[in-house]
Amino acid sequence: MKTHIETIVNFVACQMDGEQVPPHNSAALVRLNEAVAAIHKNPSDPMLAILALSILGAVLHRVGAGLRAEQTLHAFIRPGDHHA
């Protein structure tokens, strides 16, 4: 199940990074469909909790990276301005 969760989380992370959805019948889309089907076939509360927390972690990581990039840009544009 860990591999299926990683496949789904990686897909979500790639979508947040602006990547295109994999083409129809591509290996990546087949893996994603298999991962989702496997989780639907044998769902469990602990596994669903791990999936949810993993996706939330990916989202928070991207948000943090975006905020750090914004702070870096602001510091570059306005050096010495520490009010933002």
N, CA and C of each residue as an Amber inpcrd file, in Angstrom:
protein
   252
   0.8210000  -1.2010000   0.0000000   0.0000000   0.0000000   0.0000000
   0.8630000   1.2620000   0.0000000   2.0520000   1.1680000   0.6090000
   2.9260000   2.3360000   0.6650000   3.2450000   2.8580000  -0.7350000
   3.4900000   1.9700000  -1.6630000   3.7990000   2.3760000  -3.0370000
   2.6070000   3.0810000  -3.6710000   1.3950000   2.5770000  -3.4000000
   0.1950000   3.2090000  -3.9550000   0.0200000   4.6230000  -3.3930000
   0.2520000   4.7630000  -2.1060000   0.1340000   6.0870000  -1.4900000
   1.1770000   7.0280000  -2.0840000   2.4040000   6.5630000  -2.2400000
   3.4550000   7.3960000  -2.8360000   3.0950000   7.8110000  -4.2560000
   2.5110000   6.9040000  -5.0250000   2.1040000   7.2160000  -6.4000000
   1.0750000   8.3430000  -6.4100000   0.0850000   8.2530000  -5.5310000
  -0.9670000   9.2680000  -5.4770000  -0.4100000  10.6020000  -4.9830000
   0.3870000  10.5710000  -3.9420000   0.9600000  11.8070000  -3.3960000
   1.8750000  12.4630000  -4.4240000   2.6840000  11.6830000  -5.1190000
   3.5500000  12.2500000  -6.1630000   2.7320000  12.8960000  -7.2800000
   1.6130000  12.2700000  -7.6580000   0.7500000  12.8510000  -8.6840000
   0.2000000  14.1980000  -8.2140000  -0.3010000  14.2400000  -6.9870000
  -0.8590000  15.4880000  -6.4410000   0.2250000  16.5700000  -6.3950000
   1.4210000  16.2020000  -5.9380000   2.5200000  17.1660000  -5.8610000
   2.8740000  17.7050000  -7.2500000   2.9220000  16.8340000  -8.2250000
   3.2260000  17.2700000  -9.5960000   2.1570000  18.2210000 -10.1210000
   0.9150000  17.9590000  -9.8020000  -0.1620000  18.8380000 -10.2510000
  -0.0370000  20.2100000  -9.5910000   0.3580000  20.2340000  -8.3210000
   0.5600000  21.5200000  -7.6370000   1.7370000  22.2770000  -8.2340000
   2.6920000  21.5370000  -8.7910000   3.8390000  22.1740000  -9.4320000
   3.5300000  22.6280000 -10.8530000   2.3100000  22.3910000 -11.3090000
   1.8880000  22.8580000 -12.6230000   2.1600000  21.9050000 -13.7700000
   2.5230000  20.6740000 -13.4560000   2.7680000  19.7110000 -14.5300000
   1.4560000  19.3070000 -15.1990000   1.5660000  18.9070000 -16.4430000
   0.4080000  18.4450000 -17.1920000  -0.0380000  17.0810000 -16.6770000
  -1.3150000  16.8060000 -16.7960000  -1.8190000  15.4710000 -16.4680000
  -1.2160000  14.5000000 -17.4720000  -0.7780000  13.3300000 -17.0030000
  -0.1850000  12.3690000 -17.9460000  -1.1750000  12.0080000 -19.0580000
  -0.6760000  11.7440000 -20.2560000  -1.5410000  11.3850000 -21.3730000
  -2.3040000  10.0770000 -21.1100000  -3.4290000   9.9620000 -21.7690000
  -4.2610000   8.7660000 -21.6820000  -3.4290000   7.5270000 -22.0000000
  -3.5780000   6.4950000 -21.1880000  -2.8750000   5.2160000 -21.3440000
  -1.3620000   5.2960000 -21.1740000  -0.8650000   6.4040000 -20.6150000
   0.5720000   6.4830000 -20.3340000   0.8680000   5.6150000 -19.1170000
   2.1190000   5.2450000 -18.9570000   2.5070000   4.4160000 -17.8140000
   2.1910000   5.1230000 -16.4940000   2.4060000   6.4320000 -16.4450000
   2.1400000   7.1900000 -15.2180000   0.6540000   7.1680000 -14.8610000
  -0.1970000   7.3270000 -15.8610000  -1.6400000   7.3240000 -15.5930000
  -2.1280000   5.9230000 -15.2380000  -1.5580000   4.9110000 -15.8550000
  -1.9030000   3.5240000 -15.5120000  -1.5360000   3.2570000 -14.0510000
  -0.3330000   3.6810000 -13.6290000   0.0920000   3.4950000 -12.2300000
  -0.8400000   4.2240000 -11.2680000  -1.2330000   5.4440000 -11.6260000
  -2.1450000   6.2120000 -10.7730000  -3.4850000   5.5060000 -10.6540000
  -4.0350000   5.0530000 -11.7740000  -5.3170000   4.3410000 -11.7470000
  -5.2210000   3.0600000 -10.9240000  -4.1160000   2.3390000 -11.0610000
  -3.9260000   1.1120000 -10.2790000  -3.8420000   1.4200000  -8.7870000
  -3.1550000   2.4990000  -8.4420000  -3.0140000   2.8780000  -7.0360000
  -4.3640000   3.2410000  -6.4300000  -5.1360000   4.0320000  -7.1540000
  -6.4600000   4.4310000  -6.6570000  -7.3670000   3.2090000  -6.5460000
  -7.3290000   2.3470000  -7.5450000  -8.1680000   1.1370000  -7.5180000
  -7.7920000   0.2370000  -6.3460000  -6.4970000   0.0970000  -6.0670000
  -6.0590000  -0.7520000  -4.9550000  -6.5420000  -0.2050000  -3.6210000
  -6.5130000   1.0950000  -3.4740000  -6.9740000   1.6970000  -2.2250000
  -8.4920000   1.5610000  -2.0960000  -9.2120000   1.7060000  -3.1890000
 -10.6730000   1.5230000  -3.1610000 -11.0490000   0.0750000  -2.8720000
 -10.2280000  -0.8500000  -3.3390000 -10.5330000  -2.2720000  -3.1730000
 -10.4210000  -2.7070000  -1.7090000  -9.4190000  -2.2020000  -1.0040000
  -9.1850000  -2.6020000   0.3860000  -8.9460000  -1.3840000   1.2790000
  -9.9300000  -0.5100000   1.4190000  -9.6970000   0.6770000   2.2430000
  -9.6560000   0.3110000   3.7290000  -8.8320000   0.9940000   4.4540000
  -8.8040000   0.8490000   5.9060000  -8.5990000   2.2410000   6.5000000
  -9.1040000   2.4440000   7.6860000  -8.9600000   3.7510000   8.3170000
  -7.4980000   4.1620000   8.4780000  -6.6210000   3.2650000   8.9760000
  -5.2200000   3.6790000   9.1010000  -4.5800000   4.0350000   7.7530000
  -4.8730000   3.2430000   6.7200000  -4.2950000   3.5170000   5.4080000
  -4.8340000   4.8290000   4.8410000  -6.1310000   5.0770000   4.9990000
  -6.7100000   6.3260000   4.5110000  -6.1580000   7.5170000   5.2930000
  -5.9040000   7.3300000   6.5810000  -5.3060000   8.4000000   7.3850000
  -3.8950000   8.7020000   6.8990000  -3.1250000   7.6620000   6.5870000
  -1.7680000   7.8710000   6.0690000  -1.8290000   8.6030000   4.7320000
  -2.7530000   8.2020000   3.8630000  -2.9170000   8.8760000   2.5680000
  -3.2620000  10.3430000   2.7710000  -4.2320000  10.6100000   3.6350000
  -4.6640000  11.9930000   3.8720000  -3.5280000  12.8320000   4.4480000
  -2.8210000  12.2990000   5.4350000  -1.7210000  13.0500000   6.0370000
  -0.5670000  13.2470000   5.0580000  -0.3300000  12.2790000   4.2040000
   0.7340000  12.4020000   3.2010000   0.4030000  13.4870000   2.1860000
  -0.8390000  13.5290000   1.7460000  -1.2510000  14.5740000   0.7990000
  -1.2050000  15.9360000   1.4740000  -1.6850000  16.0190000   2.7070000
  -1.6260000  17.2800000   3.4440000  -0.1780000  17.7300000   3.6110000
   0.7160000  16.7970000   3.9020000   2.1360000  17.1300000   4.0230000
   2.6990000  17.6870000   2.7270000   2.3060000  17.0900000   1.6040000
   2.7770000  17.5810000   0.3010000   2.2740000  18.9980000   0.0370000
   1.0250000  19.2480000   0.3690000   0.4550000  20.5870000   0.1810000
   1.1850000  21.6000000   1.0590000   1.3680000  21.2560000   2.3250000
   2.0470000  22.1810000   3.2360000   3.4910000  22.4280000   2.8110000
   4.1550000  21.4110000   2.3010000   5.5210000  21.5800000   1.8080000
   5.5500000  22.5760000   0.6580000   4.6030000  22.4520000  -0.2850000
   4.5650000  23.3700000  -1.4310000   4.2250000  24.7850000  -0.9780000
   3.3100000  24.9210000  -0.0290000   2.9560000  26.2480000   0.4800000
   4.1680000  26.8840000   1.1480000   4.8660000  26.1140000   1.9740000
   6.0630000  26.6280000   2.6410000   7.1280000  27.0540000   1.6430000
   7.3250000  26.2480000   0.6130000   8.3130000  26.5860000  -0.4120000
   7.9130000  27.8740000  -1.1240000   6.6340000  28.0240000  -1.4010000
   6.1560000  29.2380000  -2.0550000   6.3630000  30.4730000  -1.1850000
   6.0890000  30.3380000   0.0970000   6.2830000  31.4610000   1.0190000
   7.7590000  31.8300000   1.1460000   8.6180000  30.8120000   1.2240000
  10.0630000  31.0850000   1.3000000  10.5530000  31.7730000   0.0260000
  10.0540000  31.3470000  -1.1120000  10.4490000  31.9810000  -2.3790000
   9.9810000  33.4350000  -2.4170000   8.7740000  33.6770000  -1.9330000
   8.2470000  35.0390000  -1.8970000   9.0810000  35.9130000  -0.9640000
   9.4680000  35.3900000   0.1930000  10.2960000  36.1460000   1.1300000
  11.6670000  36.4400000   0.5310000  12.2280000  35.4760000  -0.1740000
  13.5310000  35.6750000  -0.8090000  13.4440000  36.7570000  -1.8770000
  12.4020000  36.7070000  -2.6780000  12.2070000  37.7200000  -3.7130000
  12.0280000  39.0980000  -3.0950000  11.2200000  39.1540000  -2.0400000
  10.9880000  40.4360000  -1.3640000  12.3010000  40.9870000  -0.8020000
  13.1030000  40.1280000  -0.1850000  14.3860000  40.5660000   0.3690000
  15.3270000  41.0490000  -0.7290000  15.2440000  40.4360000  -1.9010000
  16.0820000  40.8470000  -3.0260000  15.6350000  42.1960000  -3.5690000
  14.3230000  42.3950000  -3.6790000  13.7790000  43.6320000  -4.2460000
  13.9270000  44.7880000  -3.2710000  13.6740000  44.5160000  -1.9980000
  13.7250000  45.5520000  -0.9730000  14.6750000  45.1420000   0.1560000
  15.9580000  45.1680000  -0.0840000  16.8760000  44.7710000   0.9810000
  16.7660000  45.7060000   2.1830000  16.7940000  45.1280000   3.3490000
  16.7150000  45.9240000   4.5830000  15.3010000  46.2150000   5.0320000
  14.2870000  45.9370000   4.2180000  12.8830000  46.1690000   4.6020000
  12.3890000  44.9070000   5.2890000  12.2990000  44.9340000   6.5960000
  11.9260000  43.7420000   7.3650000  10.4860000  43.8210000   7.8840000
   9.6690000  44.6600000   7.2910000   8.2930000  44.8360000   7.7680000
   7.3200000  43.8420000   7.1280000   7.6910000  43.1430000   6.0760000
   6.7520000  42.2610000   5.3890000   6.7220000  40.8840000   6.0020000
